[in-house]
Coordinates of C-alpha atoms in Angstrom, one line a residue:
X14 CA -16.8 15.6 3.7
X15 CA -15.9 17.8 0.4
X16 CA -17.6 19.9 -1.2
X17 CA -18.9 19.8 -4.5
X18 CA -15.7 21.3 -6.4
X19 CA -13.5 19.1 -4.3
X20 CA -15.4 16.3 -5.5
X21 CA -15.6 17.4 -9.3
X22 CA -11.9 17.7 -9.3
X23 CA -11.4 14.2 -7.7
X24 CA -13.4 12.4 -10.1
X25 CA -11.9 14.1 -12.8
X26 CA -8.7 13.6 -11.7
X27 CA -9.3 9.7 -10.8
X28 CA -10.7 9.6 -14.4
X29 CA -7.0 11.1 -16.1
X30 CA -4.9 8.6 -13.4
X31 CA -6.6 5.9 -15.1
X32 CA -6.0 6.5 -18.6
X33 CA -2.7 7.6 -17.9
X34 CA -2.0 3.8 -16.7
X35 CA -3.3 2.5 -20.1
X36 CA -0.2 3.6 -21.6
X37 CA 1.5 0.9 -19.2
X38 CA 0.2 -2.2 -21.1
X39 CA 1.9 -3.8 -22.6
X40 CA 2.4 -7.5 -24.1
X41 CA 3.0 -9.2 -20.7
X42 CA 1.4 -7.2 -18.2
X43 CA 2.1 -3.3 -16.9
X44 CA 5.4 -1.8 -17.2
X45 CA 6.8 0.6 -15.1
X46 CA 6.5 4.2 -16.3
X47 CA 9.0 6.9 -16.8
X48 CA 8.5 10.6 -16.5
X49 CA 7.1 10.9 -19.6
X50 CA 4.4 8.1 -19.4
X51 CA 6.1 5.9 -21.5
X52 CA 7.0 2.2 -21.2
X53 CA 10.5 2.3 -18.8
X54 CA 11.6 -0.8 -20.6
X55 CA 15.1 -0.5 -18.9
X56 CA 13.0 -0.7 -15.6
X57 CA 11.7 -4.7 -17.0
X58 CA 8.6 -5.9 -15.8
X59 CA 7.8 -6.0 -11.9
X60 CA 5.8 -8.1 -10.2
X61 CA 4.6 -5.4 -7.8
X62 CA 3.7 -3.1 -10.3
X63 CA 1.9 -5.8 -13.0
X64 CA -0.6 -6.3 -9.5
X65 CA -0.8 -3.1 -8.5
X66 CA -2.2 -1.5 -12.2
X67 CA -4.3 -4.7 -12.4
X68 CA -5.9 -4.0 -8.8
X69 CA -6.6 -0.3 -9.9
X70 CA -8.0 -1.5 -13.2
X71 CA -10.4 -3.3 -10.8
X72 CA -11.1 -0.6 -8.7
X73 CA -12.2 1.0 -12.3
X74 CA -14.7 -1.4 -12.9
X75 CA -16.1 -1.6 -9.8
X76 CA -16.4 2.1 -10.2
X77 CA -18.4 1.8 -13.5
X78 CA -16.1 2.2 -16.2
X79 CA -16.5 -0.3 -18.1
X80 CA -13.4 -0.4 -20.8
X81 CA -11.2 -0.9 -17.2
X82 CA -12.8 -4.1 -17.1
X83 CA -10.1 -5.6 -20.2
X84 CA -7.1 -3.5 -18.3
X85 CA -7.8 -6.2 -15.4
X86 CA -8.4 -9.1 -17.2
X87 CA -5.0 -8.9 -19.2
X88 CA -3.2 -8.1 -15.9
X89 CA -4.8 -11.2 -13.9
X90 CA -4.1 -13.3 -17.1
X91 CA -0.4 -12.0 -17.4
X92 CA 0.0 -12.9 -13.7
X93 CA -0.8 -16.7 -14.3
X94 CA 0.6 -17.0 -17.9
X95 CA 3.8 -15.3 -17.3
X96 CA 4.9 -14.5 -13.6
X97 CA 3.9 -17.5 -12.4
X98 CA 6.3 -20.4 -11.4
X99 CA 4.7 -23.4 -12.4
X100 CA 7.7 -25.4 -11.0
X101 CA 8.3 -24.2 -8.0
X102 CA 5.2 -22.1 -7.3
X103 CA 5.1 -18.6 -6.1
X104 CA 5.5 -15.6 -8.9
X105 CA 8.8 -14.2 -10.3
X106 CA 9.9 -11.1 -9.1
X107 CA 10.5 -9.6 -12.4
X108 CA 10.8 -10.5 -16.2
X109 CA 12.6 -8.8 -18.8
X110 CA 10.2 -6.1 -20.9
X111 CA 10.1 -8.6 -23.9
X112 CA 8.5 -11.3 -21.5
X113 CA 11.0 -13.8 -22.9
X114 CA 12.8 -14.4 -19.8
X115 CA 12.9 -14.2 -16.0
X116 CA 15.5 -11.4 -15.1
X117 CA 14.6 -11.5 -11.0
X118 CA 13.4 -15.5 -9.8
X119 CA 13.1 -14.7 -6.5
X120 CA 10.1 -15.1 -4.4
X121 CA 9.4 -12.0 -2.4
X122 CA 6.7 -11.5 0.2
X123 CA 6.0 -7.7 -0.4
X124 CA 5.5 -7.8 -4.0
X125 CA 3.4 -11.5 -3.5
X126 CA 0.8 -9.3 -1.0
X127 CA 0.2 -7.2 -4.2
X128 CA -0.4 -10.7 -5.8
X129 CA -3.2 -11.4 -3.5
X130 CA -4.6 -7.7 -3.2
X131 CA -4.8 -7.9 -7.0
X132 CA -6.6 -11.5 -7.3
X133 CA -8.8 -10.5 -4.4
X134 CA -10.0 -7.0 -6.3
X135 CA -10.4 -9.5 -9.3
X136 CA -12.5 -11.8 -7.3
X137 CA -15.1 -8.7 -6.3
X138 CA -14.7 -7.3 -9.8
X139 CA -15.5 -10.5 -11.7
X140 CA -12.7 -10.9 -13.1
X141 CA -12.1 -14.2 -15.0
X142 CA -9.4 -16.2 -13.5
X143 CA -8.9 -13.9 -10.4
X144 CA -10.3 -17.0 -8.4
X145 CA -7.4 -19.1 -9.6
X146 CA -4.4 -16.7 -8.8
X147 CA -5.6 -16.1 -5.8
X148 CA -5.7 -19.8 -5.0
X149 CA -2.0 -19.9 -6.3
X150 CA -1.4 -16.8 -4.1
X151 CA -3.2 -18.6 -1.0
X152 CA -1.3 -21.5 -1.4
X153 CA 2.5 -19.9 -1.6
X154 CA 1.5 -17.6 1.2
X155 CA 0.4 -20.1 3.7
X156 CA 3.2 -22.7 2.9
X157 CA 6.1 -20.0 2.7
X158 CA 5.7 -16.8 4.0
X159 CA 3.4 -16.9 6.6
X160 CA 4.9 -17.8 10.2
X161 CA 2.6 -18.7 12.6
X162 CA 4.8 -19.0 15.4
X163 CA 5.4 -15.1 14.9
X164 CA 2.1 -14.3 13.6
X165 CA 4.3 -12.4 10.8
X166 CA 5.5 -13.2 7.4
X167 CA 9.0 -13.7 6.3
X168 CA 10.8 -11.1 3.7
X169 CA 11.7 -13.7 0.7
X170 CA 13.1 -17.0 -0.6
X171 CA 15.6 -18.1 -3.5
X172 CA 13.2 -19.6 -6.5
X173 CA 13.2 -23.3 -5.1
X174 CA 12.4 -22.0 -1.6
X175 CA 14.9 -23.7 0.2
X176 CA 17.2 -20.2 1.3
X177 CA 15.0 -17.5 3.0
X178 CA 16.6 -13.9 3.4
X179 CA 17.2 -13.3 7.5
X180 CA 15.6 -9.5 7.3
X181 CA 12.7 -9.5 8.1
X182 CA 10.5 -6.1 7.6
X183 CA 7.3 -4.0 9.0
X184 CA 6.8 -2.9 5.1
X185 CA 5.8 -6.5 3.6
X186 CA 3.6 -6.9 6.6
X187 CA 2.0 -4.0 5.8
X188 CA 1.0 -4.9 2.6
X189 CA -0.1 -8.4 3.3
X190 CA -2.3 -6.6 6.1
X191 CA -3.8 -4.8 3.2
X192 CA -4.1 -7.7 1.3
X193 CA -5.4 -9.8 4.0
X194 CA -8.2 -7.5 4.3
X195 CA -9.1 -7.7 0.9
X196 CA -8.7 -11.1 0.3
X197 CA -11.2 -11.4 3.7
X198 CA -13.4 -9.4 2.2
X199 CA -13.9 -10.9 -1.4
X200 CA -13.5 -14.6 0.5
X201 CA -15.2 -14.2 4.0
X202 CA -12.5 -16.7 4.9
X203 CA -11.9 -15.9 8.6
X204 CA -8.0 -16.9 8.4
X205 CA -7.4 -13.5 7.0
X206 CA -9.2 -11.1 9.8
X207 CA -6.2 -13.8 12.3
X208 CA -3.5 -12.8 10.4
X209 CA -4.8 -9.1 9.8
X210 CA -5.3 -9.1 13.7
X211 CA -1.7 -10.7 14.4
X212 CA 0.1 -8.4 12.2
X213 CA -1.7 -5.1 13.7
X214 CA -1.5 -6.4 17.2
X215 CA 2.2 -6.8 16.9
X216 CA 3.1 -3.6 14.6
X217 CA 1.2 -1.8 16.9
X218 CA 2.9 -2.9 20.2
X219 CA 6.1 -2.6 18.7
X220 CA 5.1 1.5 17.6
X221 CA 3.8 2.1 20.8
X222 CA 7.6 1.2 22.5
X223 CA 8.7 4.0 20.3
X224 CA 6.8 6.8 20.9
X225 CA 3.9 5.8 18.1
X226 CA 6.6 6.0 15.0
X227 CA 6.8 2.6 13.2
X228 CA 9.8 0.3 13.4
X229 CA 10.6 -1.0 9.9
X230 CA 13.9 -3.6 10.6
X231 CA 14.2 -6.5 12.2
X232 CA 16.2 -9.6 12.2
X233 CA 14.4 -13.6 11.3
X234 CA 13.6 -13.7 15.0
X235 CA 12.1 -10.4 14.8
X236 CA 14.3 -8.1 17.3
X237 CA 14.6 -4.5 15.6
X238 CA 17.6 -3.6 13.8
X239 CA 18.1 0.1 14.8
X240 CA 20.9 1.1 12.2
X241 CA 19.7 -0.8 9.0
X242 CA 20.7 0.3 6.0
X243 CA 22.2 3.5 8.2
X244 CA 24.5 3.8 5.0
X245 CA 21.8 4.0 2.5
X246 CA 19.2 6.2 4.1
X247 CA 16.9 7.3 0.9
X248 CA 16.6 3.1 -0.1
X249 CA 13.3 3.3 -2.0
X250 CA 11.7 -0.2 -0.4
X251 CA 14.0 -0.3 3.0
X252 CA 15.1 3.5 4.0
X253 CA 17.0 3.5 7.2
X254 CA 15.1 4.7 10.4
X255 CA 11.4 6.0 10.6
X256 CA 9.1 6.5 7.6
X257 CA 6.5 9.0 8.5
X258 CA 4.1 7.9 5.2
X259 CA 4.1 4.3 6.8
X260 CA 3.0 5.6 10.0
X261 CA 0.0 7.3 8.2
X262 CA -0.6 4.0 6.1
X263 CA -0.4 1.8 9.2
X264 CA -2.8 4.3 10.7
X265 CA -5.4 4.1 7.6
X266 CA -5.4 0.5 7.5
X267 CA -5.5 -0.3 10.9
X268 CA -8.7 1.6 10.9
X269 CA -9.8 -0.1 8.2
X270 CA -9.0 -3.7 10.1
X271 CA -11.7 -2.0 12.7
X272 CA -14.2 -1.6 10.1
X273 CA -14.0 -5.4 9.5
X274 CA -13.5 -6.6 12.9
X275 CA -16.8 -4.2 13.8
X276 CA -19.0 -5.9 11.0
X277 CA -18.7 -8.9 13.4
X278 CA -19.9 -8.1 16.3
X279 CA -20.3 -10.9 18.8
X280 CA -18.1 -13.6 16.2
X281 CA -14.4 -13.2 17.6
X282 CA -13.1 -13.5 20.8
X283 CA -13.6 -10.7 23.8
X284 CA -9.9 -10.3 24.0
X285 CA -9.6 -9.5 20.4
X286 CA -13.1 -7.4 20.9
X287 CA -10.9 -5.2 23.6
X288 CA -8.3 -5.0 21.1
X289 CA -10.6 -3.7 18.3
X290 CA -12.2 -1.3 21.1
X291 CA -8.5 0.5 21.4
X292 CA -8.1 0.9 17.7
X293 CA -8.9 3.7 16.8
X294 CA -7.6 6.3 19.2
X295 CA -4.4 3.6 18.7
X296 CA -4.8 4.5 14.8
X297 CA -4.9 8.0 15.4
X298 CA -2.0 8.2 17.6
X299 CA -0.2 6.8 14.8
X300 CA -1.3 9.3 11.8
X301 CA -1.3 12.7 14.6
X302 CA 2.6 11.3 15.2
X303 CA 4.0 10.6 11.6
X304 CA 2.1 13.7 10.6
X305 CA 4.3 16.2 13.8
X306 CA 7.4 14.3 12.1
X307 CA 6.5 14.9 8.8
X308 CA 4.9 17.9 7.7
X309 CA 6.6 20.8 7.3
X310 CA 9.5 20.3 10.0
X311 CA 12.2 22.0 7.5
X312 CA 10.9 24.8 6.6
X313 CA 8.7 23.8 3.4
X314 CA 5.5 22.3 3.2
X315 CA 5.9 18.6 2.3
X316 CA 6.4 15.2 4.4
X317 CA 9.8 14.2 4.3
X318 CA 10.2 11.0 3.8
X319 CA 12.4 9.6 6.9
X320 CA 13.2 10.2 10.4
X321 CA 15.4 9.3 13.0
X322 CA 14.0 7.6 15.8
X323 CA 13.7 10.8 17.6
X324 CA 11.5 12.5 14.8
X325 CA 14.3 14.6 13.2
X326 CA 14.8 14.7 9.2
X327 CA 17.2 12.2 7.8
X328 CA 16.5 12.0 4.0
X329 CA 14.0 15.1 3.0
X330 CA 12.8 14.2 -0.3
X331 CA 9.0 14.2 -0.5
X332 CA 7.1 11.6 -1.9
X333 CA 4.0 11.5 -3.5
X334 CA 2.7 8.9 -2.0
X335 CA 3.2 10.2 1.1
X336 CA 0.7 12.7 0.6
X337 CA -2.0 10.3 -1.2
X338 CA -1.7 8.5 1.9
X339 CA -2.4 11.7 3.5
X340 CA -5.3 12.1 1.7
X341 CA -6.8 8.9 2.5
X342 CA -5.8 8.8 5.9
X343 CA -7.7 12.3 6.9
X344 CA -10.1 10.7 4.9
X345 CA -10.9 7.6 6.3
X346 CA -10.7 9.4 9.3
X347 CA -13.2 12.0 9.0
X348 CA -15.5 9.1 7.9
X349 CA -15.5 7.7 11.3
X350 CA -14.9 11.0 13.4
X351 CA -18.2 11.7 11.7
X352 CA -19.6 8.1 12.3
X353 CA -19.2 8.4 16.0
X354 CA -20.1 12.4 16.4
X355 CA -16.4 13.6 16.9
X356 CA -16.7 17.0 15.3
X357 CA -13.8 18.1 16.8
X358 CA -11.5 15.5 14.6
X359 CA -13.8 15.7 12.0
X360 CA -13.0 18.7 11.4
X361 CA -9.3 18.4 12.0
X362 CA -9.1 15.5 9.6
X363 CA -10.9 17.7 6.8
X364 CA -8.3 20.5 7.3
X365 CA -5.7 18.3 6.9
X366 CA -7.3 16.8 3.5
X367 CA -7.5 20.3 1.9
X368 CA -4.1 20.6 2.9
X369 CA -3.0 17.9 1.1
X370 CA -4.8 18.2 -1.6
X371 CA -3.5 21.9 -2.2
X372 CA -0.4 20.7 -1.7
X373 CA -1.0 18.0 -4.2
X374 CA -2.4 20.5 -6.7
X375 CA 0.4 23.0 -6.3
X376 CA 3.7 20.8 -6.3
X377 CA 2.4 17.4 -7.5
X378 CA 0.3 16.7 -10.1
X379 CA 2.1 18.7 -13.4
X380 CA -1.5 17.5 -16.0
X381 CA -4.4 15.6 -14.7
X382 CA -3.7 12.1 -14.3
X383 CA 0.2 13.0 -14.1
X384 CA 2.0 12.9 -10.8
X385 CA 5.7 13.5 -9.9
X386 CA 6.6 10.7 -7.8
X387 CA 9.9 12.5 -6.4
X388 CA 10.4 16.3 -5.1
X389 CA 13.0 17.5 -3.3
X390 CA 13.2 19.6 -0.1
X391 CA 12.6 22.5 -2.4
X392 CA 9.4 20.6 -3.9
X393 CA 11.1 20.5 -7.0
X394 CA 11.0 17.3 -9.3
X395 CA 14.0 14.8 -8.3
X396 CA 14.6 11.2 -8.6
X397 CA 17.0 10.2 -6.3
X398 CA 14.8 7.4 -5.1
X399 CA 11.8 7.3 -7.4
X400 CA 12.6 8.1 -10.9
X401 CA 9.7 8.6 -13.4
X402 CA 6.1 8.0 -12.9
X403 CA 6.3 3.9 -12.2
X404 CA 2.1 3.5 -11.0
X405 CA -0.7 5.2 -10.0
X406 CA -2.0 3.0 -7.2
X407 CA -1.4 5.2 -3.9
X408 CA -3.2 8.8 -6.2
X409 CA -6.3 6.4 -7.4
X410 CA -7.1 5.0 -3.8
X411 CA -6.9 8.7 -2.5
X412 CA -9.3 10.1 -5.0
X413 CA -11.8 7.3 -4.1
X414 CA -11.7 7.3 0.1
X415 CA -13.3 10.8 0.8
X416 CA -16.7 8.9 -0.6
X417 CA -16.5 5.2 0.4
X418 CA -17.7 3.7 3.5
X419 CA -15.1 2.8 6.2
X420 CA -14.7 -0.9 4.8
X421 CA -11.7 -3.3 5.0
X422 CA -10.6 -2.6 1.6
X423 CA -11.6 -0.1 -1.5
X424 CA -13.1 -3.2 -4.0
X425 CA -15.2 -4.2 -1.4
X426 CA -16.2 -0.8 -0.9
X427 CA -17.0 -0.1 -4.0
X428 CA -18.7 -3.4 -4.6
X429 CA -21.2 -1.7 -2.0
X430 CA -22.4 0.5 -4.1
X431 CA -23.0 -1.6 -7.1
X432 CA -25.1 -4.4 -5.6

């Protein structure tokens, strides 16, 4: 799909993401990163963000580099010596910077998908110990936040788990869809391709009521809540309407649930195989959508990062990780247009890629390895929702895609190619 300077420029660039993370170890795990690249100790220790740089450290490995290999072990050993609840299970939301004590003991379900994305990367990386948090992360998601009589799971629970929050949201989901892949992947336990295919199934129906754009709020019985968080528009984990980079994540995993559900041909049920079938014109009704309501619809290149439910800007700050997702997306996409002859959307999808990537190149990425999380409708650097430079998890799995097979998840992917 690129050509050879495209792909020069990708690996060097995946290269500089990587050792631009190192500077986020720390004593207990990954810290969150300000725009600098130093430790945001202010910012404490996040669960989500310990996982993520431990699943990208993975990703490293798989790839070949071989120092990355440590960079994983200490984050799957932080994750079961010191996020871990071993009195009431589950992992702490966050911990102060010194690691001395917990400053956030709730149990949430978005950043406890990253728990199991990271243990299942560990699993196909070798990782020592990645079999046991993933156990622990098994065990808290199938007894707490997992609901099968939704086929959803719920939001998040006080440390004890006896009070769970009433919101319920599309964004957790998500993630435990991408962790549900991986973890079905690096398991081959056939739970996770249900609960992938009950999440998408429903996500799906619910976009499809709304003119493809994803719903993101809904109450414990799941009925979308229209005006959440109405009053706080640019909220960085629950922005009020439409999120246009969701719809083009939704879209990229989604097609990645094919690619799983299509390496078992004849093993699930037909009405599940007619599902599958829909997919991925489904998938790219999604991306072609986000992308109309996205890009470009005030004037300056860029995908703003919410919507009303009509399409029209509400909060225009660009994200970067809107555009990685970009990146992947197209890419993914032009993987399969290519796998099933569709050189029409092929080579749509690899327009759109350059795009991004100029784009990226242009307004984004200030040194290799460096990328300004925030810009505002101007594309200059802001920080109204994401100050500093926290990860580098959404720009590492873009520079990867354009040369992986279309597989459920990027480890196993990448396991591929070392076996």
């Amino acid at each position: 799909m690129m050509n050879e300077a495209q792909r020069a420029w990708r690996n060097q660039e995946f290269s500089a993401l990587i050792d631009f993370a190192r500077q986020s170890r720390c004593e207990h795990g990954f810290s969150t990163m300000d725009a600098t690249g130093n430790a945001d100790q202010s910012a404490a220790l996040q669960l989500w963000i310990n996982c993520r740089m431990t699943h990208v450290f993975c990703l490293a490995a798989l790839g070949g580099d071989a120092s990355a290999r440590e960079y994983a072990q200490h984050g799957i050993d932080c994750l079961r010596k010191f996020f871990y609840d071993a009195e009431f299970g589950g992992f702490f939301t966050t911990l102060d910077y010194g690691g001395t004590s917990v400053q956030d003991d709730r149990k949430a379900g978005y950043a406890h998908a990253f728990v199991l994305l990271a243990a299942s990367s560990g699993i196909q990386a070798g990782i020592a110990g990645a079999e046991d948090v993933y156990q622990l992360a098994r065990q808290v998601h199938e007894t707490h936040f997992w609901e099968p009589e939704h086929g959803l799971v719920c939001e998040s629970w006080d440390r004890t788990f006896r009070h769970s929050e009433e919101y319920r949201g599309a964004n957790a989901n998500m993630h435990t869809l991408e962790a549900a892949l991986a973890a079905w992947d690096a398991t081959a336990d056939p739970r996770w391709l249900e609960k992938s295919a009950a999440i998408v199934s429903f996500i799906l129906a619910q976009a499809a009521q709304i003119g493809w754009r994803i719903p993101e709020h809904f109450d414990s019985a799941w009925n979308l809540l229209p005006d959440f968080n109405v009053d706080h528009p640019a909220d960085p984990f629950r922005p009020y309407g439409v999120t246009p980079g969701h719809g083009i994540e939704w879209a990229r995993l989604a097609l990645q649930f094919w690619a799983g559900l299509d390496r078992l041909v004849g093993d699930i049920p037909q009405d599940l195989r007619v599902f599958a079938d829909q997919l991925p014109e489904v998938a790219y009704s999604l991306l072609i959508t986000a992308l109309a309501d996205g890009w470009n619809v005030d004037g300056k290149p860029g995908i703003v990062y919410t919507t009303n439910f009509d399409g029209e800007p509400v909060v225009h700050q660009r994200m970067h990780w809107t555009i990685c997702e970009g990146l992947s997306a197209t890419a993914a996409f032009a993987t399969y247009a290519e796998q099933v002859g569709d050189f029409e959307k092929l080579a749509q999808m690899e327009h759109w890629f350059t795009t991004f990537c100029e784009y990226a190149q242009k307004y984004l990425i200030e040194d290799p390895g460096r990328w300004i999380h925030e810009l505002d409708r101007d594309n200059r650097p802001s920080a109204i929702t994401w100050p500093g430079k926290p990860d580098i998890y959404h720009a590492v799995q873009a520079m990867l895609m354009p040369d992986l097979p279309l597989t459920p998840c990027f480890a196993g992917a990448l396991a591929l190619g070392v076996q």
